[in-house]
Short mmCIF file of C-alpha atoms in Angstrom, two decimals:
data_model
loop_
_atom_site.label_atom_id
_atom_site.label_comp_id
_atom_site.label_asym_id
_atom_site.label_seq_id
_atom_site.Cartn_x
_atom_site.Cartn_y
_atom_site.Cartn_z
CA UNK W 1 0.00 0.00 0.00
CA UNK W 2 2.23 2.70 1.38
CA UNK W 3 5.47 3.15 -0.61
CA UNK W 4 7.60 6.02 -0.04
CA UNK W 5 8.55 7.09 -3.29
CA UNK W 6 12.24 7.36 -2.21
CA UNK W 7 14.48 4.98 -1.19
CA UNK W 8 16.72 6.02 1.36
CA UNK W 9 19.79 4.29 2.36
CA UNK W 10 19.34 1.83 5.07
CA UNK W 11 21.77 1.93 8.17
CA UNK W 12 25.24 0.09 7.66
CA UNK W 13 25.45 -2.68 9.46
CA UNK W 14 27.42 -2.62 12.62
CA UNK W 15 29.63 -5.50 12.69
CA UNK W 16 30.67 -5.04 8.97
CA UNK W 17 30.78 -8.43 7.20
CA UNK W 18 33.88 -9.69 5.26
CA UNK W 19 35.09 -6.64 2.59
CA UNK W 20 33.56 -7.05 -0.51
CA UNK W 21 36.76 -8.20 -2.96
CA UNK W 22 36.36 -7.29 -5.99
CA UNK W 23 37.77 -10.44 -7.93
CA UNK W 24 40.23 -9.84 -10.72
CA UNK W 25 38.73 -11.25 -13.65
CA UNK W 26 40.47 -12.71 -16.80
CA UNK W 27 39.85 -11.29 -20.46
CA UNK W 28 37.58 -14.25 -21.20
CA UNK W 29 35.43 -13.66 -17.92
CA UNK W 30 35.40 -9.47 -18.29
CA UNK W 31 34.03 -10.22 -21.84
CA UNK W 32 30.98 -12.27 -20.69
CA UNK W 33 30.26 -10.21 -18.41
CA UNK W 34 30.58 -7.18 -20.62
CA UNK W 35 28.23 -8.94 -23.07
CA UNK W 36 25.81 -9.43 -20.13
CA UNK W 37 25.80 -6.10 -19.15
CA UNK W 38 25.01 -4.83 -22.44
CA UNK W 39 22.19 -7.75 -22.77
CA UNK W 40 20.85 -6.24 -19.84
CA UNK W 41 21.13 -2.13 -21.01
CA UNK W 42 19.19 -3.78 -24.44
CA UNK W 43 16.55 -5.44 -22.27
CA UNK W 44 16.11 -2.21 -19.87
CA UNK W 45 16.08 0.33 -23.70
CA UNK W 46 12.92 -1.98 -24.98
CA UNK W 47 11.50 -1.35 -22.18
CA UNK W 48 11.38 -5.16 -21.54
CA UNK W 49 11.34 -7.07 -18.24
CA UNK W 50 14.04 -8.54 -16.12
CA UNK W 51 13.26 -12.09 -14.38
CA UNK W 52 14.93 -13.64 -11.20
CA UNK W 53 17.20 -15.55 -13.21
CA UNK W 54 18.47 -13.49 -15.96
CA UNK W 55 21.69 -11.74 -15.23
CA UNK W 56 21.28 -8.38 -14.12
CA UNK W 57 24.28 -5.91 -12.31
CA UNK W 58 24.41 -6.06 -8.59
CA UNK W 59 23.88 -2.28 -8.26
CA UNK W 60 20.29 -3.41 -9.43
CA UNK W 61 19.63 -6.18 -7.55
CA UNK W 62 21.19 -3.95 -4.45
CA UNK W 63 18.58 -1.01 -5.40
CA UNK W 64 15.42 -3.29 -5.68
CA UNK W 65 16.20 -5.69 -2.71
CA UNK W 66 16.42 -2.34 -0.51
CA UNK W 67 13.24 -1.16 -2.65
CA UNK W 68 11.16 -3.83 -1.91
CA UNK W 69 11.79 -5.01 1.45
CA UNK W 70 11.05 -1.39 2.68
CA UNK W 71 7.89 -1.34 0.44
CA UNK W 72 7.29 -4.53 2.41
CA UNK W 73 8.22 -3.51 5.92
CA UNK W 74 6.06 -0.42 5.16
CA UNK W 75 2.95 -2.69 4.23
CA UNK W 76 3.72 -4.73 7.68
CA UNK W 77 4.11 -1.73 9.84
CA UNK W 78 1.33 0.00 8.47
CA UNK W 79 -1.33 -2.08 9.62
CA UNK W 80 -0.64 -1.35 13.29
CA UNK W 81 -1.79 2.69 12.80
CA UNK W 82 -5.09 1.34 11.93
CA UNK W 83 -4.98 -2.09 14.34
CA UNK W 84 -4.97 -0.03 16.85
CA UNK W 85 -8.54 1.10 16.23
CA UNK W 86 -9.94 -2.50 14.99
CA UNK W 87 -11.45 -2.77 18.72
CA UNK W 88 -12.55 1.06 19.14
CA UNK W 89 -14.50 0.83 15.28
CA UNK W 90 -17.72 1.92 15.69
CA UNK W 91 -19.45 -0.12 14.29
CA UNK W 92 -19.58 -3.93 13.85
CA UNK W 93 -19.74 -3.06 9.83
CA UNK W 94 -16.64 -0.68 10.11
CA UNK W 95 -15.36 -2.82 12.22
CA UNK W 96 -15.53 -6.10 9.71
CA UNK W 97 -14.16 -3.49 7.10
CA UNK W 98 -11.01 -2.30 8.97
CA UNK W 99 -10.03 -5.72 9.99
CA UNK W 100 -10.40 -6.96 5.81
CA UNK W 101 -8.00 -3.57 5.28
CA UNK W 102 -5.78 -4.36 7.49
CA UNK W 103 -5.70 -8.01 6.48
CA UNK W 104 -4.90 -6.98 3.00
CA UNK W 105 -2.09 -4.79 4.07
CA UNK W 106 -0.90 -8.03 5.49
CA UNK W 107 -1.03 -9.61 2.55
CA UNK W 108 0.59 -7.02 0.15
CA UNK W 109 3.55 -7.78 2.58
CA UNK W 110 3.58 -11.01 2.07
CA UNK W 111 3.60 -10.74 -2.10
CA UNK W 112 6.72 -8.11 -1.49
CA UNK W 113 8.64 -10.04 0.63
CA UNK W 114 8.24 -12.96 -1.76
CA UNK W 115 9.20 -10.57 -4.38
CA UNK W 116 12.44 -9.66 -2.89
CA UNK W 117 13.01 -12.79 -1.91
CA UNK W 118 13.72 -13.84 -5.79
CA UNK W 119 16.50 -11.65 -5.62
CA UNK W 120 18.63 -13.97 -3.19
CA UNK W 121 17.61 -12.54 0.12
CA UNK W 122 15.55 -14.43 2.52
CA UNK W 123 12.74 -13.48 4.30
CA UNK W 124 14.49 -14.04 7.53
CA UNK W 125 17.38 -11.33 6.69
CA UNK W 126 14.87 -9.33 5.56
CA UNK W 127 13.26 -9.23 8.91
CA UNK W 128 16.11 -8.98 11.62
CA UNK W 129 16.76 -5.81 9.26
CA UNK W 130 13.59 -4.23 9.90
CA UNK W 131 13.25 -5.70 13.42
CA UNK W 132 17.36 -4.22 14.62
CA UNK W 133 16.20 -1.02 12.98
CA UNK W 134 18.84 -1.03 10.22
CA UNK W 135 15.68 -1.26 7.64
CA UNK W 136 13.42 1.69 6.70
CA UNK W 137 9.74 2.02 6.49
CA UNK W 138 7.24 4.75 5.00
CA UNK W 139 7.59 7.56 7.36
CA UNK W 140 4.15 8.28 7.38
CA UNK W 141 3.61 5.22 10.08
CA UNK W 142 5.34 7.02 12.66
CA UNK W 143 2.59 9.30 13.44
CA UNK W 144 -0.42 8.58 15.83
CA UNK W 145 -3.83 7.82 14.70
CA UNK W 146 -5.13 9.92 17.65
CA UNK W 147 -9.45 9.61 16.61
CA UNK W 148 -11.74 7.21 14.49
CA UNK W 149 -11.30 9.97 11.70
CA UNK W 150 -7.93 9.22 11.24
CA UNK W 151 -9.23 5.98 10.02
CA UNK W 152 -10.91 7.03 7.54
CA UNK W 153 -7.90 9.64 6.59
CA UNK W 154 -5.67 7.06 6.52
CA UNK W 155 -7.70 5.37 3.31
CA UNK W 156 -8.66 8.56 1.73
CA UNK W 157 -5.55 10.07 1.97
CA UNK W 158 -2.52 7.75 2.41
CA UNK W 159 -3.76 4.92 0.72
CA UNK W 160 -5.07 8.07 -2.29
CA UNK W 161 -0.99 8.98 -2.23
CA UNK W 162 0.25 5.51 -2.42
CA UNK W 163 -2.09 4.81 -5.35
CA UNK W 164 -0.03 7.67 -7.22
CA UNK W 165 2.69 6.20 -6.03
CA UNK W 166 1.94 2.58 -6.97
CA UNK W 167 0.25 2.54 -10.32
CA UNK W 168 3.42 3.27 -11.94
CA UNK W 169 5.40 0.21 -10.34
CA UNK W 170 3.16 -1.82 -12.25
CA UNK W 171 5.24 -0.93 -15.32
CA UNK W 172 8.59 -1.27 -13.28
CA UNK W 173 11.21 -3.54 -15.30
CA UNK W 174 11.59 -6.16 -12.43
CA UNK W 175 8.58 -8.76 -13.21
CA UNK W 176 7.89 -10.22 -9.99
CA UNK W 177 7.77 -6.59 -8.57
CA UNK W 178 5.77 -5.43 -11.53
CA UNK W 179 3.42 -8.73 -10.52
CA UNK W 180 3.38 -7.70 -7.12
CA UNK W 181 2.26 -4.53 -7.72
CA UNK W 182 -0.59 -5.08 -9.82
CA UNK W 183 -1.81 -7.62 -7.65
CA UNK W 184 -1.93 -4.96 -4.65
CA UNK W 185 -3.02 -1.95 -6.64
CA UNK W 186 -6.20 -4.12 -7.33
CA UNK W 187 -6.93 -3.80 -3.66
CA UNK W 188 -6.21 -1.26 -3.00
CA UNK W 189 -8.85 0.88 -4.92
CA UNK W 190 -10.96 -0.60 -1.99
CA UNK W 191 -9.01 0.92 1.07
CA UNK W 192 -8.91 4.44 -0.42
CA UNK W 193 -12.99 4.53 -1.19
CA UNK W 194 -13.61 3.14 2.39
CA UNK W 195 -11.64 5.78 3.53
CA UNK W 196 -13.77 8.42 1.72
CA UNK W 197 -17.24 6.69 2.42
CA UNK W 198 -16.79 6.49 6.35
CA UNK W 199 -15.54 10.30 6.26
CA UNK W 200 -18.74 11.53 4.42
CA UNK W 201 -20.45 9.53 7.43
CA UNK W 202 -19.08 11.55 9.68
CA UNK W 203 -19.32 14.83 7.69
CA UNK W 204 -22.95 14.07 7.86
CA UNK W 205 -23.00 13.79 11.54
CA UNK W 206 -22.59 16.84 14.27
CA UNK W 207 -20.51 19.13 14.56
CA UNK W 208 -18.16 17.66 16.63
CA UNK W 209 -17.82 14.67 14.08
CA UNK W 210 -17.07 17.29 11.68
CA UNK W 211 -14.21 18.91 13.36
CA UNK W 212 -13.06 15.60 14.08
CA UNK W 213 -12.17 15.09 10.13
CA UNK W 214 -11.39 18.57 9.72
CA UNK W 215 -8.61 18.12 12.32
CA UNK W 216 -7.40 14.84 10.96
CA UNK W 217 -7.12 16.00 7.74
CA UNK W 218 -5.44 19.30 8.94
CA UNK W 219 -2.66 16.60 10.87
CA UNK W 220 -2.40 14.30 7.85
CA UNK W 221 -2.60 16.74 4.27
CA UNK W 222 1.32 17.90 4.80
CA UNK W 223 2.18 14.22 5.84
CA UNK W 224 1.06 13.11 2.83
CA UNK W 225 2.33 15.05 0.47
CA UNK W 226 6.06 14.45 1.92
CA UNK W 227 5.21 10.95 1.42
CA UNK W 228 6.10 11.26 -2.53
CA UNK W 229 10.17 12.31 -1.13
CA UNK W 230 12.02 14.74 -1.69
CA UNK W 231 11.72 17.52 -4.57
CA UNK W 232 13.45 16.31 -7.76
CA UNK W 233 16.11 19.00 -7.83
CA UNK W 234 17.31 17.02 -4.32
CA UNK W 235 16.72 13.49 -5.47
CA UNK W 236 19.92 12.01 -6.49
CA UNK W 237 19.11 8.23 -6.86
CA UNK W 238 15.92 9.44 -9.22
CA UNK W 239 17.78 9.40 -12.43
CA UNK W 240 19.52 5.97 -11.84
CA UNK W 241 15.79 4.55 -10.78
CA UNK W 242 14.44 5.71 -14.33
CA UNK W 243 17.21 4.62 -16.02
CA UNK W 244 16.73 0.93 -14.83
CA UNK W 245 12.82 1.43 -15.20
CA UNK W 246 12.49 0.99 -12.13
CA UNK W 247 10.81 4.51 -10.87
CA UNK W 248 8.72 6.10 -13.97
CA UNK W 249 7.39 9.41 -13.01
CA UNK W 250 9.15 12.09 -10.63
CA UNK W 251 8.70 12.81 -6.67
CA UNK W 252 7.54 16.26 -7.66
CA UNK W 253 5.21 14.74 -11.08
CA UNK W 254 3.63 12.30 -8.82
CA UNK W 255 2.80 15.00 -6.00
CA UNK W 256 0.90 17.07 -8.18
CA UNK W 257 -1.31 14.46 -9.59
CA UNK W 258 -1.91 13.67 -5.94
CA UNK W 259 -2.85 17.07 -5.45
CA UNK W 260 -4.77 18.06 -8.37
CA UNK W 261 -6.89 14.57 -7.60
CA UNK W 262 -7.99 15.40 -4.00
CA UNK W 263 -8.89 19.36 -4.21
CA UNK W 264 -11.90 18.24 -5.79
CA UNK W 265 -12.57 15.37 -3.13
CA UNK W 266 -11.82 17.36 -0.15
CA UNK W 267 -14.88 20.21 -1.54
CA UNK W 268 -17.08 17.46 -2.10
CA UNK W 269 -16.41 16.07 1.47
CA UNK W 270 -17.06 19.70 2.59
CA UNK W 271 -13.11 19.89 4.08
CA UNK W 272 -10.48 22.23 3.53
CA UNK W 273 -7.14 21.31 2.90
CA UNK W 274 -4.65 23.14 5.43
CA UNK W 275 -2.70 24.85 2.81
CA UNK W 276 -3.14 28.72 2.66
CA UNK W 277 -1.08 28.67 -0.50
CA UNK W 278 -2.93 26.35 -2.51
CA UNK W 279 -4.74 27.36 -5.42
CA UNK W 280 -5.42 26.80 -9.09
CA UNK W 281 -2.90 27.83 -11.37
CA UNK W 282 -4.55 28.97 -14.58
CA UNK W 283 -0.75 29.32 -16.62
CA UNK W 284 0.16 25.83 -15.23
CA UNK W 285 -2.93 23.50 -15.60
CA UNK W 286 -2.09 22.65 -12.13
CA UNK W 287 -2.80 23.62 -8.41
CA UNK W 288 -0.15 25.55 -6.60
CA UNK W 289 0.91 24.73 -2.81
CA UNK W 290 3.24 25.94 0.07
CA UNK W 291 6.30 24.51 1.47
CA UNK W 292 6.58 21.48 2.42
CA UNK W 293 8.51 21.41 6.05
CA UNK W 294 11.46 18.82 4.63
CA UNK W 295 13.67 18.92 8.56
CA UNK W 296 10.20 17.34 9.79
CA UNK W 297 10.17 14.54 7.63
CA UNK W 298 13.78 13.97 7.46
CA UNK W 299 13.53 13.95 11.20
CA UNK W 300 10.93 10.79 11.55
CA UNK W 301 12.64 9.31 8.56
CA UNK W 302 15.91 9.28 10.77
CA UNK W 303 14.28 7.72 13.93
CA UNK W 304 12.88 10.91 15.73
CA UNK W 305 9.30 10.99 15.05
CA UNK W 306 6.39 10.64 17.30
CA UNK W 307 5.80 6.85 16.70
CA UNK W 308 9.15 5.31 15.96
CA UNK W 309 10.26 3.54 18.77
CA UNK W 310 6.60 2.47 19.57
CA UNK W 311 6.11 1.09 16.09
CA UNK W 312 9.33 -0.86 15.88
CA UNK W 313 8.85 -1.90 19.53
CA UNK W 314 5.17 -3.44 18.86
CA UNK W 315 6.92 -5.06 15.92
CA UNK W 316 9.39 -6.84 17.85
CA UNK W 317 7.25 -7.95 20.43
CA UNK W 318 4.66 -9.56 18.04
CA UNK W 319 7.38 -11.42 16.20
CA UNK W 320 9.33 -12.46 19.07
CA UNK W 321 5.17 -13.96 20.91
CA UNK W 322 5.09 -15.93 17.53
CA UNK W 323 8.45 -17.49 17.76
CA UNK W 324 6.65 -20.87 19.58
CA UNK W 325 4.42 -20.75 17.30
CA UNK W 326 6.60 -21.06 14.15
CA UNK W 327 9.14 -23.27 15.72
CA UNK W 328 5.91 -25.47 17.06
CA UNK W 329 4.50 -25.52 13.48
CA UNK W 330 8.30 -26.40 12.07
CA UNK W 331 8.58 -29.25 14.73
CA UNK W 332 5.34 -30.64 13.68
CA UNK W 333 6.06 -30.77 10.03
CA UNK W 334 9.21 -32.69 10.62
CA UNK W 335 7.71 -35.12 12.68
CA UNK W 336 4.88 -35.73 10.67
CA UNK W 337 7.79 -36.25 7.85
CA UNK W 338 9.62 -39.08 9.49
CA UNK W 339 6.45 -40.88 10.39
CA UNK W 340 5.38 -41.22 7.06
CA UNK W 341 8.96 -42.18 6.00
CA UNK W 342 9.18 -44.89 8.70
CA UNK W 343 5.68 -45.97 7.28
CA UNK W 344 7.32 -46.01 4.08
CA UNK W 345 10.22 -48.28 5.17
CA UNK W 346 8.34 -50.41 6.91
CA UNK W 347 6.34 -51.19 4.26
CA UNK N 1 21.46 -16.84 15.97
CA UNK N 2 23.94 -17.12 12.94
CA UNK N 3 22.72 -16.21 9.40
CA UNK N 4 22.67 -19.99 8.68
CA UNK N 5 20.72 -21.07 11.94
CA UNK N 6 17.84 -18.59 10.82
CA UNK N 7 17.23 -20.02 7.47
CA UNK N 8 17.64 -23.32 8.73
CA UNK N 9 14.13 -22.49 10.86
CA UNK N 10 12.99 -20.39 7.95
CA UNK N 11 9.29 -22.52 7.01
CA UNK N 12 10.29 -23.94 3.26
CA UNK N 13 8.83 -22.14 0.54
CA UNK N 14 5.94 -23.09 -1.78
CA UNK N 15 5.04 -22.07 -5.07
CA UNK N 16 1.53 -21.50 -5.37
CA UNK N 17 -1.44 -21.93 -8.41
CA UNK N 18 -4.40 -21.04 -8.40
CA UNK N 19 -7.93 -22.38 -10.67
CA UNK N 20 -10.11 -19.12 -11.11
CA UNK N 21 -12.46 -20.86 -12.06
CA UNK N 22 -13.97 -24.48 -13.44
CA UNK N 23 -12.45 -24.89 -17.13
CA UNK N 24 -9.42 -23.09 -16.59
CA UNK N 25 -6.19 -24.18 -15.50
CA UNK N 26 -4.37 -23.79 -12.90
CA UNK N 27 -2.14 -20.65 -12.86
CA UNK N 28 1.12 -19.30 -11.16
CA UNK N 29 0.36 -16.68 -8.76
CA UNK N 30 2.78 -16.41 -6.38
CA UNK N 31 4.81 -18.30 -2.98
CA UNK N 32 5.19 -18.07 0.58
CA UNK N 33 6.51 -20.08 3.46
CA UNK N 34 4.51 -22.49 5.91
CA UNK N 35 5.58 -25.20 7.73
CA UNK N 36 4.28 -28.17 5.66
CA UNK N 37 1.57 -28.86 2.60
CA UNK N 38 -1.91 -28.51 4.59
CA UNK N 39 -0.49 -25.14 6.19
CA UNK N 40 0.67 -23.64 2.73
CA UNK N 41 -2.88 -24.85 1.32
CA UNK N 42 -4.64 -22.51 4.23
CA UNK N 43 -2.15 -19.77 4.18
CA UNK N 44 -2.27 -19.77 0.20
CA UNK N 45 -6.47 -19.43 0.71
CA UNK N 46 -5.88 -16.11 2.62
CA UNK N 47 -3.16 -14.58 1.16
CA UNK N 48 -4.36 -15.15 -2.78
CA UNK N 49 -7.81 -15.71 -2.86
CA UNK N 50 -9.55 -13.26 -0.05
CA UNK N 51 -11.63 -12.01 -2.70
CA UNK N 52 -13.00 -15.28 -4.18
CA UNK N 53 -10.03 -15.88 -6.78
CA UNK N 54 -10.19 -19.21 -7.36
CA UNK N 55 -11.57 -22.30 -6.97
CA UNK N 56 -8.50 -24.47 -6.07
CA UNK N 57 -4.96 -24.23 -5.26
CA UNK N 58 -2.09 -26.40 -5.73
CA UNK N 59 0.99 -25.72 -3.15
CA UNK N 60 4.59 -27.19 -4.82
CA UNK N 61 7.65 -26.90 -2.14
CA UNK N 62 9.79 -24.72 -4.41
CA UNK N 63 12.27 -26.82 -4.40
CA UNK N 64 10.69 -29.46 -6.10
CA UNK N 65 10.89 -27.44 -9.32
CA UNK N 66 13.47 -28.09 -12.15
CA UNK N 67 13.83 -24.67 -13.91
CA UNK N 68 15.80 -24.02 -17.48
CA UNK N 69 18.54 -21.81 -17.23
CA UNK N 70 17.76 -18.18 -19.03
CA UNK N 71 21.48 -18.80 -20.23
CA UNK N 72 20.32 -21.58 -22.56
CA UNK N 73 17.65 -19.63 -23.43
CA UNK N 74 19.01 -18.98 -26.97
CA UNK N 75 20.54 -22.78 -27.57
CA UNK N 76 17.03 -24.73 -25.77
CA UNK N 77 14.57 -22.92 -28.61
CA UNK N 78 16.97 -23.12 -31.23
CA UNK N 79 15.37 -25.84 -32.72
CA UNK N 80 11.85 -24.21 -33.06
CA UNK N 81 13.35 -21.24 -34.47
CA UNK N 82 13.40 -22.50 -38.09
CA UNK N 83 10.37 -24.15 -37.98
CA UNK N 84 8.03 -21.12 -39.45
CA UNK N 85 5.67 -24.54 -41.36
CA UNK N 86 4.19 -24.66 -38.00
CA UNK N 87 2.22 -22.18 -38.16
CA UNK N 88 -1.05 -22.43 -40.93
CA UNK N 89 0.09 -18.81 -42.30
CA UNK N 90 3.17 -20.47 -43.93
CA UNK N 91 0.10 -21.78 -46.51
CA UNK N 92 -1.06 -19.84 -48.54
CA UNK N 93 -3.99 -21.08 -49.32
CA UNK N 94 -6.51 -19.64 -52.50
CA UNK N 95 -9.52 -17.49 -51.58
CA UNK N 96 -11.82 -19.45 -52.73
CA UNK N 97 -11.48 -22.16 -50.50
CA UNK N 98 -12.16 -20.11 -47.56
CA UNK N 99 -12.32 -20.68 -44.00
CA UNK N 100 -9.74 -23.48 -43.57
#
């Protein structure tokens, strides 16, 4: 659901594994590889795909590993913003909904884990890297859902800017990403009108259930929008992500289309957007908007926002109250295993 | 834990198909891990069909599969590649005859 349209460098690893070497390679080896690479570049120019198997440079496979696995620990770490209001919902209706959401955002996890894990990682690396905190995840987790409005926010708006965000992985020159991805954008059409739906609800309620979506959209808009990263002019892996097909329209691109998309929403919900600045641009075809505040975001992305250490905490603890039940489950198979093989031999 | 003791407890993975419906076979959608064959069949229900994709699922440990090798690609279908007589628009065929 919830990519960050960037992909910031995970931490280093503390105990720094063996040096990479870079093996000296003789004429007849640099000439395969060199006809690989260029193999590859042809692939990439037709705007083909790339498979698990074919060869592909380990700057790539690098990039989309690191790509993935945060799109996936972003997918896992976003359902606890909106657990945590599965036994509040107000309903048993809204209730049944959030918990199918949520479910799904388990699920588009699981299809981007397996995804990465074609590349050569497994799932278990994957997860002590998200689980010691070396790992990122979308930003836009670390902030509180604080009322039932945020719920619906949450759909309208974050799952709205992850839409942008998504429909053009669907195209992306990996296949099993590309697969992935079209899989979850399916869905996810679903969590951003069930967003919308349960805000007009309450927009047709008091006025206290009004302000409550007022304020949750004034606390999510600017959240949001820093969700596409960082303005082009300051996004340096951009070019290389284009150039391997991997990222098809800009940070900046893909915020205005998010933008131009909701100002019509929010009037029909009867919101406004918390943006003094932002207006209709006749010249431009486009609306205009104020400054994003960049030190925020950069601050949360870095480990300092309100919901870091709870999020990654809750995380931990969930996976660590499982471990029984995976090692039960793994004990059970194998025994099962050598039952029916002693069956077998005694027969 | 070491690197190696982790994937050692890592459930295997499965590869997993899925029949949309009667009359149609049974197609590649995807894999994840579970502990043994009846577990991947349940865990394959909720992650790939929650909205009433299929009709049944095979689970294959991923192991189990024999793959060619993308290398070979070019030498493995060599011997189709001259072989345009397969195909009925190699004959041409007059008019008149029609539908054939």
């Amino acid at each position: 659901m919830y990519t960050q349209s960037f992909n910031v460098p995970d931490a280093p690893i503390a105990a720094a594994g063996p040096r990479e070497i870079k093996p000296v390679l003789t004429p007849e080896q640099q000439q395969a590889m060199d006809r690989a690479q260029s193999q590859f570049d042809r692939v990439i120019d037709a705007d083909g795909k790339i498979e698990p198997k074919d060869w592909m440079p380990e700057a790539y496979r690098k990039t989309l590993v690191r790509q993935i696995s945060q799109h996936a620990h972003s997918e896992i770490v976003g359902m606890l913003p909106e657990g945590n209001w599965i036994s509040r919902a107000p309903s048993l209706k809204r209730k049944a909904i959030l918990i199918a959401k949520v479910q799904d955002e388990a699920g588009h996890g699981l299809y981007l884990y397996s995804a990465a894990e074609t590349l050569g990682t497994s799932r278990d690396q994957m997860l002590d890297a998200l689980h010691t905190g070396r790992a990122k995840y979308s930003s836009i987790f670390n902030y509180p859902t604080l009322t039932w409005a945020d719920v619906g926010v949450i759909g309208w708006l974050v799952d709205g800017a992850a839409i942008m965000n998504q429909i053009p992985l669907c195209r992306c020159s990996y296949g099993p990403y590309a697969r992935a991805m079209v899989r979850i954008c399916k869905e996810e059409s679903f969590h951003q009108r069930q967003g919308f739906e349960s805000l007009m609800v309450m927009m047709q309620g008091n006025a206290e259930q009004q302000a409550m979506v007022q304020d949750a959209v004034n606390r999510w808009w600017w959240k949001c929008l820093a969700m596409f990263g960082p303005p082009d002019a300051d996004s340096t892996n951009s070019t290389q992500g284009m150039r391997w097909g991997i990222k098809r329209i800009s940070n900046d691109d893909l915020r205005q289309k998010f933008i131009d998309a909701t100002v019509p929403q929010a009037k029909v919900l009867g919101v406004t957007l918390p943006d003094p600045d932002l207006k209709w641009n006749e010249a431009r075809g486009h609306h205009d908007c104020g400054q994003i505040d960049w030190d925020e975001f950069w601050a949360t992305v870095n480990g300092n926002g309100p919901c870091n250490k709870e999020r990654l905490a809750t995380r931990v603890k969930a996976h660590e109250n499982g471990q029984w039940v995976r090692d039960a489950a793994l004990a059970y198979a194998r025994k099962q295993q050598q039952r029916l093989q002693q069956q077998q031999e005694a027969a | 834990m070491s690197q190696t003791d982790n994937v050692a407890n890592e459930w295997p993975l499965w590869e997993v198909f899925v029949r949309s419906k009667q009359g149609i076979e049974h197609k590649h959608c995807g894999s994840l891990h579970a502990a043994d064959a009846q577990q991947a069949l349940h865990m394959a229900r909720d992650v790939y069909t929650r909205r009433q994709e299929g009709v049944s699922i095979w689970v294959i440990p991923s192991a189990a599969i024999t793959a060619s090798d993308p290398g070979d690609k070019d030498t493995l279908f060599e011997p189709a590649k001259d072989k345009v007589y397969r195909h009925p628009t190699f004959f041409v065929i007059p008019d008149e005859v029609g539908h054939m």
